[in-house]
Amino acid sequence: MGLDGYVGGFETQQRARRLQEERDERAREFDVRKQQQQQQRDEDGGGRRGGGFNNRSSLVGFRGSSTVEEEKAFANQSVGLLTREEYAKKQEKVRLELEKEREAKERTRREKRERQKAKDNERKRKEKNLLSFHEENEEEEEEEE
């Protein structure tokens, strides 16, 4: 802890030791949170690795308007000279892929909201059942008396 050579009273040594332990604990908590955030970023595909500007496997580099996204994705996929027909086909292909990506993201968001809503409804139903059940027991006990 670094207090081996400390010269001072017993109380100040105890205080210094306690403060050092608190600092160490906060540093450990910070490291744990940092690792969790990194894992979450890796799982979500976020961060710089997943959708960076220079990542050609990703269709969307920066968040912007759809036309900017389409232009960047198209520029990443088209190299060299293209005929007019090839240009139009590639542009349409990129636009459709981006639309599919957006729809998939929206679908996952919607499903997540629906799952959360279902969980909330289930929790509320259980709470209501517990309360209703509790009241029914009280009524039954009153009737028995």
mmCIF file with all atom_site columns, C-alpha atoms in Angstrom:
data_model
loop_
_atom_site.group_PDB
_atom_site.id
_atom_site.type_symbol
_atom_site.label_atom_id
_atom_site.label_alt_id
_atom_site.label_comp_id
_atom_site.label_asym_id
_atom_site.label_entity_id
_atom_site.label_seq_id
_atom_site.pdbx_PDB_ins_code
_atom_site.Cartn_x
_atom_site.Cartn_y
_atom_site.Cartn_z
_atom_site.occupancy
_atom_site.B_iso_or_equiv
_atom_site.pdbx_formal_charge
_atom_site.auth_seq_id
_atom_site.auth_comp_id
_atom_site.auth_asym_id
_atom_site.auth_atom_id
_atom_site.pdbx_PDB_model_num
ATOM 1   C CA . MET A 1 1   ? 0.000   0.000   0.000   1.00 0.00 ? 1   MET A CA 1
ATOM 2   C CA . GLY A 1 2   ? 2.973   2.281   0.163   1.00 0.00 ? 2   GLY A CA 1
ATOM 3   C CA . LEU A 1 3   ? 2.662   3.104   3.858   1.00 0.00 ? 3   LEU A CA 1
ATOM 4   C CA . ASP A 1 4   ? 5.624   1.045   5.042   1.00 0.00 ? 4   ASP A CA 1
ATOM 5   C CA . GLY A 1 5   ? 7.940   4.045   5.398   1.00 0.00 ? 5   GLY A CA 1
ATOM 6   C CA . TYR A 1 6   ? 5.256   6.430   6.652   1.00 0.00 ? 6   TYR A CA 1
ATOM 7   C CA . VAL A 1 7   ? 6.272   8.395   9.696   1.00 0.00 ? 7   VAL A CA 1
ATOM 8   C CA . GLY A 1 8   ? 3.389   9.711   11.714  1.00 0.00 ? 8   GLY A CA 1
ATOM 9   C CA . GLY A 1 9   ? 0.864   8.917   14.378  1.00 0.00 ? 9   GLY A CA 1
ATOM 10  C CA . PHE A 1 10  ? -1.158  5.721   14.463  1.00 0.00 ? 10  PHE A CA 1
ATOM 11  C CA . GLU A 1 11  ? -4.414  7.515   13.657  1.00 0.00 ? 11  GLU A CA 1
ATOM 12  C CA . THR A 1 12  ? -2.971  9.265   10.609  1.00 0.00 ? 12  THR A CA 1
ATOM 13  C CA . GLN A 1 13  ? -1.500  5.957   9.410   1.00 0.00 ? 13  GLN A CA 1
ATOM 14  C CA . GLN A 1 14  ? -4.920  4.333   9.768   1.00 0.00 ? 14  GLN A CA 1
ATOM 15  C CA . ARG A 1 15  ? -6.556  7.206   7.901   1.00 0.00 ? 15  ARG A CA 1
ATOM 16  C CA . ALA A 1 16  ? -3.947  7.075   5.130   1.00 0.00 ? 16  ALA A CA 1
ATOM 17  C CA . ARG A 1 17  ? -4.380  3.287   4.852   1.00 0.00 ? 17  ARG A CA 1
ATOM 18  C CA . ARG A 1 18  ? -8.178  3.635   4.698   1.00 0.00 ? 18  ARG A CA 1
ATOM 19  C CA . LEU A 1 19  ? -7.973  6.336   2.009   1.00 0.00 ? 19  LEU A CA 1
ATOM 20  C CA . GLN A 1 20  ? -5.526  4.243   -0.007  1.00 0.00 ? 20  GLN A CA 1
ATOM 21  C CA . GLU A 1 21  ? -7.875  1.239   0.194   1.00 0.00 ? 21  GLU A CA 1
ATOM 22  C CA . GLU A 1 22  ? -10.779 3.412   -0.992  1.00 0.00 ? 22  GLU A CA 1
ATOM 23  C CA . ARG A 1 23  ? -8.700  4.659   -3.934  1.00 0.00 ? 23  ARG A CA 1
ATOM 24  C CA . ASP A 1 24  ? -7.729  1.110   -4.826  1.00 0.00 ? 24  ASP A CA 1
ATOM 25  C CA . GLU A 1 25  ? -11.361 -0.009  -4.646  1.00 0.00 ? 25  GLU A CA 1
ATOM 26  C CA . ARG A 1 26  ? -12.482 2.851   -6.904  1.00 0.00 ? 26  ARG A CA 1
ATOM 27  C CA . ALA A 1 27  ? -9.711  2.001   -9.366  1.00 0.00 ? 27  ALA A CA 1
ATOM 28  C CA . ARG A 1 28  ? -10.844 -1.658  -9.438  1.00 0.00 ? 28  ARG A CA 1
ATOM 29  C CA . GLU A 1 29  ? -14.483 -0.592  -9.980  1.00 0.00 ? 29  GLU A CA 1
ATOM 30  C CA . PHE A 1 30  ? -13.388 1.719   -12.780 1.00 0.00 ? 30  PHE A CA 1
ATOM 31  C CA . ASP A 1 31  ? -11.431 -1.085  -14.459 1.00 0.00 ? 31  ASP A CA 1
ATOM 32  C CA . VAL A 1 32  ? -14.405 -3.445  -14.177 1.00 0.00 ? 32  VAL A CA 1
ATOM 33  C CA . ARG A 1 33  ? -16.774 -0.849  -15.700 1.00 0.00 ? 33  ARG A CA 1
ATOM 34  C CA . LYS A 1 34  ? -14.270 -0.136  -18.457 1.00 0.00 ? 34  LYS A CA 1
ATOM 35  C CA . GLN A 1 35  ? -14.023 -3.855  -19.306 1.00 0.00 ? 35  GLN A CA 1
ATOM 36  C CA . GLN A 1 36  ? -17.810 -4.232  -19.268 1.00 0.00 ? 36  GLN A CA 1
ATOM 37  C CA . GLN A 1 37  ? -18.222 -1.292  -21.628 1.00 0.00 ? 37  GLN A CA 1
ATOM 38  C CA . GLN A 1 38  ? -15.575 -2.723  -23.950 1.00 0.00 ? 38  GLN A CA 1
ATOM 39  C CA . GLN A 1 39  ? -17.315 -6.111  -23.947 1.00 0.00 ? 39  GLN A CA 1
ATOM 40  C CA . GLN A 1 40  ? -20.655 -4.449  -24.621 1.00 0.00 ? 40  GLN A CA 1
ATOM 41  C CA . ARG A 1 41  ? -19.140 -2.455  -27.491 1.00 0.00 ? 41  ARG A CA 1
ATOM 42  C CA . ASP A 1 42  ? -17.654 -5.646  -28.932 1.00 0.00 ? 42  ASP A CA 1
ATOM 43  C CA . GLU A 1 43  ? -20.986 -7.496  -28.637 1.00 0.00 ? 43  GLU A CA 1
ATOM 44  C CA . ASP A 1 44  ? -22.958 -4.622  -30.170 1.00 0.00 ? 44  ASP A CA 1
ATOM 45  C CA . GLY A 1 45  ? -20.468 -4.260  -33.002 1.00 0.00 ? 45  GLY A CA 1
ATOM 46  C CA . GLY A 1 46  ? -20.026 -0.635  -32.033 1.00 0.00 ? 46  GLY A CA 1
ATOM 47  C CA . GLY A 1 47  ? -16.872 1.237   -31.386 1.00 0.00 ? 47  GLY A CA 1
ATOM 48  C CA . ARG A 1 48  ? -14.252 1.969   -33.981 1.00 0.00 ? 48  ARG A CA 1
ATOM 49  C CA . ARG A 1 49  ? -13.736 -1.592  -35.120 1.00 0.00 ? 49  ARG A CA 1
ATOM 50  C CA . GLY A 1 50  ? -17.287 -2.267  -36.299 1.00 0.00 ? 50  GLY A CA 1
ATOM 51  C CA . GLY A 1 51  ? -18.262 0.633   -38.488 1.00 0.00 ? 51  GLY A CA 1
ATOM 52  C CA . GLY A 1 52  ? -15.252 2.808   -39.025 1.00 0.00 ? 52  GLY A CA 1
ATOM 53  C CA . PHE A 1 53  ? -14.604 5.041   -41.986 1.00 0.00 ? 53  PHE A CA 1
ATOM 54  C CA . ASN A 1 54  ? -11.878 2.829   -43.421 1.00 0.00 ? 54  ASN A CA 1
ATOM 55  C CA . ASN A 1 55  ? -13.681 -0.438  -42.784 1.00 0.00 ? 55  ASN A CA 1
ATOM 56  C CA . ARG A 1 56  ? -14.808 -1.548  -46.238 1.00 0.00 ? 56  ARG A CA 1
ATOM 57  C CA . SER A 1 57  ? -16.841 -4.464  -44.917 1.00 0.00 ? 57  SER A CA 1
ATOM 58  C CA . SER A 1 58  ? -19.208 -2.040  -43.213 1.00 0.00 ? 58  SER A CA 1
ATOM 59  C CA . LEU A 1 59  ? -21.715 -0.266  -45.384 1.00 0.00 ? 59  LEU A CA 1
ATOM 60  C CA . VAL A 1 60  ? -22.183 2.685   -43.088 1.00 0.00 ? 60  VAL A CA 1
ATOM 61  C CA . GLY A 1 61  ? -19.162 4.678   -41.978 1.00 0.00 ? 61  GLY A CA 1
ATOM 62  C CA . PHE A 1 62  ? -20.360 7.771   -40.163 1.00 0.00 ? 62  PHE A CA 1
ATOM 63  C CA . ARG A 1 63  ? -23.827 8.567   -38.969 1.00 0.00 ? 63  ARG A CA 1
ATOM 64  C CA . GLY A 1 64  ? -25.305 11.052  -41.365 1.00 0.00 ? 64  GLY A CA 1
ATOM 65  C CA . SER A 1 65  ? -28.016 11.491  -43.863 1.00 0.00 ? 65  SER A CA 1
ATOM 66  C CA . SER A 1 66  ? -28.945 8.487   -45.937 1.00 0.00 ? 66  SER A CA 1
ATOM 67  C CA . THR A 1 67  ? -27.502 9.993   -49.110 1.00 0.00 ? 67  THR A CA 1
ATOM 68  C CA . VAL A 1 68  ? -24.108 10.490  -47.466 1.00 0.00 ? 68  VAL A CA 1
ATOM 69  C CA . GLU A 1 69  ? -24.197 6.907   -46.216 1.00 0.00 ? 69  GLU A CA 1
ATOM 70  C CA . GLU A 1 70  ? -25.116 5.659   -49.671 1.00 0.00 ? 70  GLU A CA 1
ATOM 71  C CA . GLU A 1 71  ? -22.377 7.698   -51.324 1.00 0.00 ? 71  GLU A CA 1
ATOM 72  C CA . LYS A 1 72  ? -19.699 6.462   -48.923 1.00 0.00 ? 72  LYS A CA 1
ATOM 73  C CA . ALA A 1 73  ? -20.819 2.836   -49.210 1.00 0.00 ? 73  ALA A CA 1
ATOM 74  C CA . PHE A 1 74  ? -20.970 3.126   -52.979 1.00 0.00 ? 74  PHE A CA 1
ATOM 75  C CA . ALA A 1 75  ? -17.498 4.678   -53.104 1.00 0.00 ? 75  ALA A CA 1
ATOM 76  C CA . ASN A 1 76  ? -16.143 1.829   -50.957 1.00 0.00 ? 76  ASN A CA 1
ATOM 77  C CA . GLN A 1 77  ? -17.646 -0.843  -53.196 1.00 0.00 ? 77  GLN A CA 1
ATOM 78  C CA . SER A 1 78  ? -16.995 0.639   -56.623 1.00 0.00 ? 78  SER A CA 1
ATOM 79  C CA . VAL A 1 79  ? -13.410 0.753   -57.795 1.00 0.00 ? 79  VAL A CA 1
ATOM 80  C CA . GLY A 1 80  ? -12.267 1.681   -61.262 1.00 0.00 ? 80  GLY A CA 1
ATOM 81  C CA . LEU A 1 81  ? -14.247 2.629   -64.322 1.00 0.00 ? 81  LEU A CA 1
ATOM 82  C CA . LEU A 1 82  ? -17.842 1.511   -64.573 1.00 0.00 ? 82  LEU A CA 1
ATOM 83  C CA . THR A 1 83  ? -20.299 1.574   -67.409 1.00 0.00 ? 83  THR A CA 1
ATOM 84  C CA . ARG A 1 84  ? -23.509 3.476   -66.922 1.00 0.00 ? 84  ARG A CA 1
ATOM 85  C CA . GLU A 1 85  ? -25.479 0.258   -66.362 1.00 0.00 ? 85  GLU A CA 1
ATOM 86  C CA . GLU A 1 86  ? -22.927 -1.109  -63.882 1.00 0.00 ? 86  GLU A CA 1
ATOM 87  C CA . TYR A 1 87  ? -22.953 2.203   -62.022 1.00 0.00 ? 87  TYR A CA 1
ATOM 88  C CA . ALA A 1 88  ? -26.754 2.196   -61.770 1.00 0.00 ? 88  ALA A CA 1
ATOM 89  C CA . LYS A 1 89  ? -26.854 -1.469  -60.673 1.00 0.00 ? 89  LYS A CA 1
ATOM 90  C CA . LYS A 1 90  ? -24.210 -0.993  -57.986 1.00 0.00 ? 90  LYS A CA 1
ATOM 91  C CA . GLN A 1 91  ? -25.869 2.157   -56.735 1.00 0.00 ? 91  GLN A CA 1
ATOM 92  C CA . GLU A 1 92  ? -29.231 0.389   -56.472 1.00 0.00 ? 92  GLU A CA 1
ATOM 93  C CA . LYS A 1 93  ? -27.599 -2.612  -54.779 1.00 0.00 ? 93  LYS A CA 1
ATOM 94  C CA . VAL A 1 94  ? -25.947 -0.385  -52.169 1.00 0.00 ? 94  VAL A CA 1
ATOM 95  C CA . ARG A 1 95  ? -29.191 1.475   -51.547 1.00 0.00 ? 95  ARG A CA 1
ATOM 96  C CA . LEU A 1 96  ? -31.091 -1.802  -51.048 1.00 0.00 ? 96  LEU A CA 1
ATOM 97  C CA . GLU A 1 97  ? -28.425 -3.181  -48.696 1.00 0.00 ? 97  GLU A CA 1
ATOM 98  C CA . LEU A 1 98  ? -28.546 -0.008  -46.608 1.00 0.00 ? 98  LEU A CA 1
ATOM 99  C CA . GLU A 1 99  ? -32.337 -0.213  -46.472 1.00 0.00 ? 99  GLU A CA 1
ATOM 100 C CA . LYS A 1 100 ? -32.112 -3.833  -45.307 1.00 0.00 ? 100 LYS A CA 1
ATOM 101 C CA . GLU A 1 101 ? -29.620 -2.811  -42.619 1.00 0.00 ? 101 GLU A CA 1
ATOM 102 C CA . ARG A 1 102 ? -31.881 -0.008  -41.411 1.00 0.00 ? 102 ARG A CA 1
ATOM 103 C CA . GLU A 1 103 ? -34.921 -2.286  -41.393 1.00 0.00 ? 103 GLU A CA 1
ATOM 104 C CA . ALA A 1 104 ? -33.027 -4.953  -39.448 1.00 0.00 ? 104 ALA A CA 1
ATOM 105 C CA . LYS A 1 105 ? -31.916 -2.375  -36.871 1.00 0.00 ? 105 LYS A CA 1
ATOM 106 C CA . GLU A 1 106 ? -35.444 -1.020  -36.573 1.00 0.00 ? 106 GLU A CA 1
ATOM 107 C CA . ARG A 1 107 ? -36.830 -4.545  -36.270 1.00 0.00 ? 107 ARG A CA 1
ATOM 108 C CA . THR A 1 108 ? -34.412 -5.380  -33.448 1.00 0.00 ? 108 THR A CA 1
ATOM 109 C CA . ARG A 1 109 ? -35.269 -2.108  -31.668 1.00 0.00 ? 109 ARG A CA 1
ATOM 110 C CA . ARG A 1 110 ? -38.971 -2.828  -32.033 1.00 0.00 ? 110 ARG A CA 1
ATOM 111 C CA . GLU A 1 111 ? -38.547 -6.410  -30.777 1.00 0.00 ? 111 GLU A CA 1
ATOM 112 C CA . LYS A 1 112 ? -36.518 -5.163  -27.838 1.00 0.00 ? 112 LYS A CA 1
ATOM 113 C CA . ARG A 1 113 ? -39.226 -2.623  -26.961 1.00 0.00 ? 113 ARG A CA 1
ATOM 114 C CA . GLU A 1 114 ? -41.905 -5.317  -27.275 1.00 0.00 ? 114 GLU A CA 1
ATOM 115 C CA . ARG A 1 115 ? -39.959 -7.697  -25.028 1.00 0.00 ? 115 ARG A CA 1
ATOM 116 C CA . GLN A 1 116 ? -39.483 -4.939  -22.463 1.00 0.00 ? 116 GLN A CA 1
ATOM 117 C CA . LYS A 1 117 ? -43.172 -4.044  -22.655 1.00 0.00 ? 117 LYS A CA 1
ATOM 118 C CA . ALA A 1 118 ? -44.114 -7.712  -22.223 1.00 0.00 ? 118 ALA A CA 1
ATOM 119 C CA . LYS A 1 119 ? -41.800 -7.973  -19.220 1.00 0.00 ? 119 LYS A CA 1
ATOM 120 C CA . ASP A 1 120 ? -43.329 -4.851  -17.696 1.00 0.00 ? 120 ASP A CA 1
ATOM 121 C CA . ASN A 1 121 ? -46.858 -6.119  -18.333 1.00 0.00 ? 121 ASN A CA 1
ATOM 122 C CA . GLU A 1 122 ? -45.977 -9.506  -16.837 1.00 0.00 ? 122 GLU A CA 1
ATOM 123 C CA . ARG A 1 123 ? -44.438 -7.834  -13.782 1.00 0.00 ? 123 ARG A CA 1
ATOM 124 C CA . LYS A 1 124 ? -47.485 -5.607  -13.347 1.00 0.00 ? 124 LYS A CA 1
ATOM 125 C CA . ARG A 1 125 ? -49.798 -8.594  -13.781 1.00 0.00 ? 125 ARG A CA 1
ATOM 126 C CA . LYS A 1 126 ? -47.885 -10.545 -11.151 1.00 0.00 ? 126 LYS A CA 1
ATOM 127 C CA . GLU A 1 127 ? -47.936 -7.594  -8.769  1.00 0.00 ? 127 GLU A CA 1
ATOM 128 C CA . LYS A 1 128 ? -51.645 -7.195  -9.359  1.00 0.00 ? 128 LYS A CA 1
ATOM 129 C CA . ASN A 1 129 ? -52.198 -10.920 -8.862  1.00 0.00 ? 129 ASN A CA 1
ATOM 130 C CA . LEU A 1 130 ? -50.217 -10.837 -5.662  1.00 0.00 ? 130 LEU A CA 1
ATOM 131 C CA . LEU A 1 131 ? -52.258 -7.940  -4.394  1.00 0.00 ? 131 LEU A CA 1
ATOM 132 C CA . SER A 1 132 ? -55.533 -9.461  -5.557  1.00 0.00 ? 132 SER A CA 1
ATOM 133 C CA . PHE A 1 133 ? -54.588 -12.813 -4.114  1.00 0.00 ? 133 PHE A CA 1
ATOM 134 C CA . HIS A 1 134 ? -53.665 -11.183 -0.841  1.00 0.00 ? 134 HIS A CA 1
ATOM 135 C CA . GLU A 1 135 ? -56.999 -9.361  -0.692  1.00 0.00 ? 135 GLU A CA 1
ATOM 136 C CA . GLU A 1 136 ? -58.898 -12.576 -1.533  1.00 0.00 ? 136 GLU A CA 1
ATOM 137 C CA . ASN A 1 137 ? -57.182 -14.377 1.333   1.00 0.00 ? 137 ASN A CA 1
ATOM 138 C CA . GLU A 1 138 ? -58.196 -11.624 3.715   1.00 0.00 ? 138 GLU A CA 1
ATOM 139 C CA . GLU A 1 139 ? -61.800 -11.813 2.496   1.00 0.00 ? 139 GLU A CA 1
ATOM 140 C CA . GLU A 1 140 ? -61.844 -15.607 2.850   1.00 0.00 ? 140 GLU A CA 1
ATOM 141 C CA . GLU A 1 141 ? -60.469 -15.366 6.380   1.00 0.00 ? 141 GLU A CA 1
ATOM 142 C CA . GLU A 1 142 ? -63.136 -12.809 7.271   1.00 0.00 ? 142 GLU A CA 1
ATOM 143 C CA . GLU A 1 143 ? -65.868 -15.079 5.867   1.00 0.00 ? 143 GLU A CA 1
ATOM 144 C CA . GLU A 1 144 ? -64.579 -18.079 7.874   1.00 0.00 ? 144 GLU A CA 1
ATOM 145 C CA . GLU A 1 145 ? -64.804 -16.121 11.105  1.00 0.00 ? 145 GLU A CA 1
#
